[in-house]
Amino acid sequence: MYTCTIPLFLVLLILNTSNALFVKLPSDHEWYLWKYQHKKNYTTLHEELDRQVTWLSNKAFINAHNSHSKVFGFTLGMNQFGDMSDFEFQQKYSCVKPPDVSYNHTDIFRNKYKKLYQ
């Protein structure tokens, strides 16, 4: 009778590699609650990661603004457009042409999580 034995290090290597396929970003729990609340579904994992990074960037912007809300006199909150960049929102919902800007606050997180896009 023939038996196949797989070395333990090979099994551990396979398990470790398979875990690397699942990228976990900060605030995953909040992200999934937000997606559920606003009935958001994405067609690919790449699109979902892209939207999540934009959402995280918008969340960071909101938190930064709200930490100085006494200066501004108002607070911001996350809404159903939280997974859209400023440019995307203006393109879709504004009749005014958005300014040509090469940088916006979503670039902060895009640069931080650049490894996801390579």
PDB file of C-alpha atoms in Angstrom:
ATOM      1  CA  MET A   1       0.000   0.000   0.000  1.00  0.00           C
ATOM      2  CA  TYR A   2       1.359   3.426  -1.007  1.00  0.00           C
ATOM      3  CA  THR A   3       1.015   6.371   1.372  1.00  0.00           C
ATOM      4  CA  CYS A   4       1.830   9.951   0.548  1.00  0.00           C
ATOM      5  CA  THR A   5       3.407  12.000   3.265  1.00  0.00           C
ATOM      6  CA  ILE A   6       3.593  15.755   2.927  1.00  0.00           C
ATOM      7  CA  PRO A   7       6.339  17.417   4.949  1.00  0.00           C
ATOM      8  CA  LEU A   8       5.014  19.597   7.762  1.00  0.00           C
ATOM      9  CA  PHE A   9       6.874  22.674   6.540  1.00  0.00           C
ATOM     10  CA  LEU A  10       5.104  22.405   3.159  1.00  0.00           C
ATOM     11  CA  VAL A  11       1.681  22.282   4.838  1.00  0.00           C
ATOM     12  CA  LEU A  12       2.563  25.316   6.967  1.00  0.00           C
ATOM     13  CA  LEU A  13       3.839  27.179   3.914  1.00  0.00           C
ATOM     14  CA  ILE A  14       0.581  26.520   2.032  1.00  0.00           C
ATOM     15  CA  LEU A  15      -1.538  27.630   4.995  1.00  0.00           C
ATOM     16  CA  ASN A  16       0.548  30.757   5.498  1.00  0.00           C
ATOM     17  CA  THR A  17       0.332  31.669   1.805  1.00  0.00           C
ATOM     18  CA  SER A  18      -3.432  31.177   1.690  1.00  0.00           C
ATOM     19  CA  ASN A  19      -3.867  33.616   4.589  1.00  0.00           C
ATOM     20  CA  ALA A  20      -1.928  36.236   2.632  1.00  0.00           C
ATOM     21  CA  LEU A  21      -4.621  36.199  -0.061  1.00  0.00           C
ATOM     22  CA  PHE A  22      -7.135  37.759   2.317  1.00  0.00           C
ATOM     23  CA  VAL A  23      -6.241  41.391   2.891  1.00  0.00           C
ATOM     24  CA  LYS A  24      -7.603  42.837   6.106  1.00  0.00           C
ATOM     25  CA  LEU A  25      -7.735  46.592   6.329  1.00  0.00           C
ATOM     26  CA  PRO A  26      -8.394  48.678   9.432  1.00  0.00           C
ATOM     27  CA  SER A  27     -12.039  49.211  10.373  1.00  0.00           C
ATOM     28  CA  ASP A  28     -13.286  46.072   8.590  1.00  0.00           C
ATOM     29  CA  HIS A  29     -16.197  45.741  11.017  1.00  0.00           C
ATOM     30  CA  GLU A  30     -17.358  49.324  10.390  1.00  0.00           C
ATOM     31  CA  TRP A  31     -16.889  48.837   6.649  1.00  0.00           C
ATOM     32  CA  TYR A  32     -19.130  45.768   6.570  1.00  0.00           C
ATOM     33  CA  LEU A  33     -21.781  47.500   8.696  1.00  0.00           C
ATOM     34  CA  TRP A  34     -21.700  50.513   6.375  1.00  0.00           C
ATOM     35  CA  LYS A  35     -21.981  48.267   3.295  1.00  0.00           C
ATOM     36  CA  TYR A  36     -24.936  46.421   4.835  1.00  0.00           C
ATOM     37  CA  GLN A  37     -26.673  49.652   5.873  1.00  0.00           C
ATOM     38  CA  HIS A  38     -26.358  51.169   2.394  1.00  0.00           C
ATOM     39  CA  LYS A  39     -26.856  47.901   0.465  1.00  0.00           C
ATOM     40  CA  LYS A  40     -23.490  48.131  -1.277  1.00  0.00           C
ATOM     41  CA  ASN A  41     -22.241  45.221  -3.379  1.00  0.00           C
ATOM     42  CA  TYR A  42     -19.175  45.144  -5.605  1.00  0.00           C
ATOM     43  CA  THR A  43     -18.525  42.887  -8.562  1.00  0.00           C
ATOM     44  CA  THR A  44     -14.847  42.103  -7.892  1.00  0.00           C
ATOM     45  CA  LEU A  45     -12.501  41.948  -4.927  1.00  0.00           C
ATOM     46  CA  HIS A  46     -10.348  44.626  -6.564  1.00  0.00           C
ATOM     47  CA  GLU A  47     -13.328  46.997  -6.825  1.00  0.00           C
ATOM     48  CA  GLU A  48     -14.268  46.322  -3.208  1.00  0.00           C
ATOM     49  CA  LEU A  49     -10.727  47.017  -1.989  1.00  0.00           C
ATOM     50  CA  ASP A  50     -10.619  50.201  -4.049  1.00  0.00           C
ATOM     51  CA  ARG A  51     -13.947  51.358  -2.584  1.00  0.00           C
ATOM     52  CA  GLN A  52     -12.865  50.404   0.931  1.00  0.00           C
ATOM     53  CA  VAL A  53      -9.674  52.432   0.631  1.00  0.00           C
ATOM     54  CA  THR A  54     -11.710  55.425  -0.581  1.00  0.00           C
ATOM     55  CA  TRP A  55     -14.160  54.899   2.295  1.00  0.00           C
ATOM     56  CA  LEU A  56     -11.263  54.766   4.796  1.00  0.00           C
ATOM     57  CA  SER A  57      -9.840  57.968   3.364  1.00  0.00           C
ATOM     58  CA  ASN A  58     -13.226  59.708   3.596  1.00  0.00           C
ATOM     59  CA  LYS A  59     -13.606  58.403   7.156  1.00  0.00           C
ATOM     60  CA  ALA A  60     -10.178  59.819   8.088  1.00  0.00           C
ATOM     61  CA  PHE A  61     -11.163  63.168   6.549  1.00  0.00           C
ATOM     62  CA  ILE A  62     -14.432  63.181   8.517  1.00  0.00           C
ATOM     63  CA  ASN A  63     -12.637  62.310  11.771  1.00  0.00           C
ATOM     64  CA  ALA A  64     -10.008  65.001  11.207  1.00  0.00           C
ATOM     65  CA  HIS A  65     -12.701  67.592  10.485  1.00  0.00           C
ATOM     66  CA  ASN A  66     -14.801  66.552  13.484  1.00  0.00           C
ATOM     67  CA  SER A  67     -11.815  66.754  15.823  1.00  0.00           C
ATOM     68  CA  HIS A  68     -11.805  70.504  15.042  1.00  0.00           C
ATOM     69  CA  SER A  69     -15.565  70.934  14.747  1.00  0.00           C
ATOM     70  CA  LYS A  70     -15.579  73.832  17.222  1.00  0.00           C
ATOM     71  CA  VAL A  71     -13.496  75.815  14.750  1.00  0.00           C
ATOM     72  CA  PHE A  72     -15.772  74.983  11.818  1.00  0.00           C
ATOM     73  CA  GLY A  73     -19.025  75.127  13.760  1.00  0.00           C
ATOM     74  CA  PHE A  74     -20.388  71.844  12.396  1.00  0.00           C
ATOM     75  CA  THR A  75     -19.602  68.141  12.178  1.00  0.00           C
ATOM     76  CA  LEU A  76     -19.534  65.736   9.250  1.00  0.00           C
ATOM     77  CA  GLY A  77     -20.857  62.175   9.054  1.00  0.00           C
ATOM     78  CA  MET A  78     -20.576  59.182   6.768  1.00  0.00           C
ATOM     79  CA  ASN A  79     -23.396  58.714   4.262  1.00  0.00           C
ATOM     80  CA  GLN A  80     -24.233  56.502   1.279  1.00  0.00           C
ATOM     81  CA  PHE A  81     -21.579  58.250  -0.827  1.00  0.00           C
ATOM     82  CA  GLY A  82     -18.710  57.311   1.493  1.00  0.00           C
ATOM     83  CA  ASP A  83     -17.148  54.952  -1.054  1.00  0.00           C
ATOM     84  CA  MET A  84     -16.848  57.669  -3.703  1.00  0.00           C
ATOM     85  CA  SER A  85     -13.999  60.134  -4.173  1.00  0.00           C
ATOM     86  CA  ASP A  86     -14.737  63.866  -4.405  1.00  0.00           C
ATOM     87  CA  PHE A  87     -14.067  63.713  -8.132  1.00  0.00           C
ATOM     88  CA  GLU A  88     -16.398  60.731  -8.695  1.00  0.00           C
ATOM     89  CA  PHE A  89     -19.185  62.396  -6.733  1.00  0.00           C
ATOM     90  CA  GLN A  90     -18.841  65.647  -8.660  1.00  0.00           C
ATOM     91  CA  GLN A  91     -18.738  63.802 -11.986  1.00  0.00           C
ATOM     92  CA  LYS A  92     -21.892  61.845 -11.193  1.00  0.00           C
ATOM     93  CA  TYR A  93     -24.050  64.323  -9.264  1.00  0.00           C
ATOM     94  CA  SER A  94     -22.913  67.817 -10.208  1.00  0.00           C
ATOM     95  CA  CYS A  95     -23.740  69.818 -13.286  1.00  0.00           C
ATOM     96  CA  VAL A  96     -20.709  72.015 -12.573  1.00  0.00           C
ATOM     97  CA  LYS A  97     -17.395  70.871 -14.041  1.00  0.00           C
ATOM     98  CA  PRO A  98     -15.025  69.905 -11.200  1.00  0.00           C
ATOM     99  CA  PRO A  99     -11.698  71.720 -11.031  1.00  0.00           C
ATOM    100  CA  ASP A 100      -8.652  69.998 -12.473  1.00  0.00           C
ATOM    101  CA  VAL A 101      -6.982  68.811  -9.294  1.00  0.00           C
ATOM    102  CA  SER A 102      -4.218  66.242  -9.328  1.00  0.00           C
ATOM    103  CA  TYR A 103      -4.457  65.560  -5.582  1.00  0.00           C
ATOM    104  CA  ASN A 104      -7.313  64.964  -3.175  1.00  0.00           C
ATOM    105  CA  HIS A 105      -7.577  63.473   0.298  1.00  0.00           C
ATOM    106  CA  THR A 106      -8.249  59.954  -1.005  1.00  0.00           C
ATOM    107  CA  ASP A 107      -4.646  59.874  -2.254  1.00  0.00           C
ATOM    108  CA  ILE A 108      -3.480  59.704   1.374  1.00  0.00           C
ATOM    109  CA  PHE A 109      -4.820  56.173   1.791  1.00  0.00           C
ATOM    110  CA  ARG A 110      -4.187  55.138  -1.802  1.00  0.00           C
ATOM    111  CA  ASN A 111      -0.484  55.795  -1.242  1.00  0.00           C
ATOM    112  CA  LYS A 112      -0.536  54.055   2.132  1.00  0.00           C
ATOM    113  CA  TYR A 113      -2.139  50.899   0.675  1.00  0.00           C
ATOM    114  CA  LYS A 114      -0.368  51.096  -2.695  1.00  0.00           C
ATOM    115  CA  LYS A 115       0.813  47.476  -2.304  1.00  0.00           C
ATOM    116  CA  LEU A 116      -2.781  46.323  -2.831  1.00  0.00           C
ATOM    117  CA  TYR A 117      -2.807  47.739  -6.346  1.00  0.00           C
ATOM    118  CA  GLN A 118       0.429  46.163  -7.564  1.00  0.00           C
TER     119      GLN A 118
END
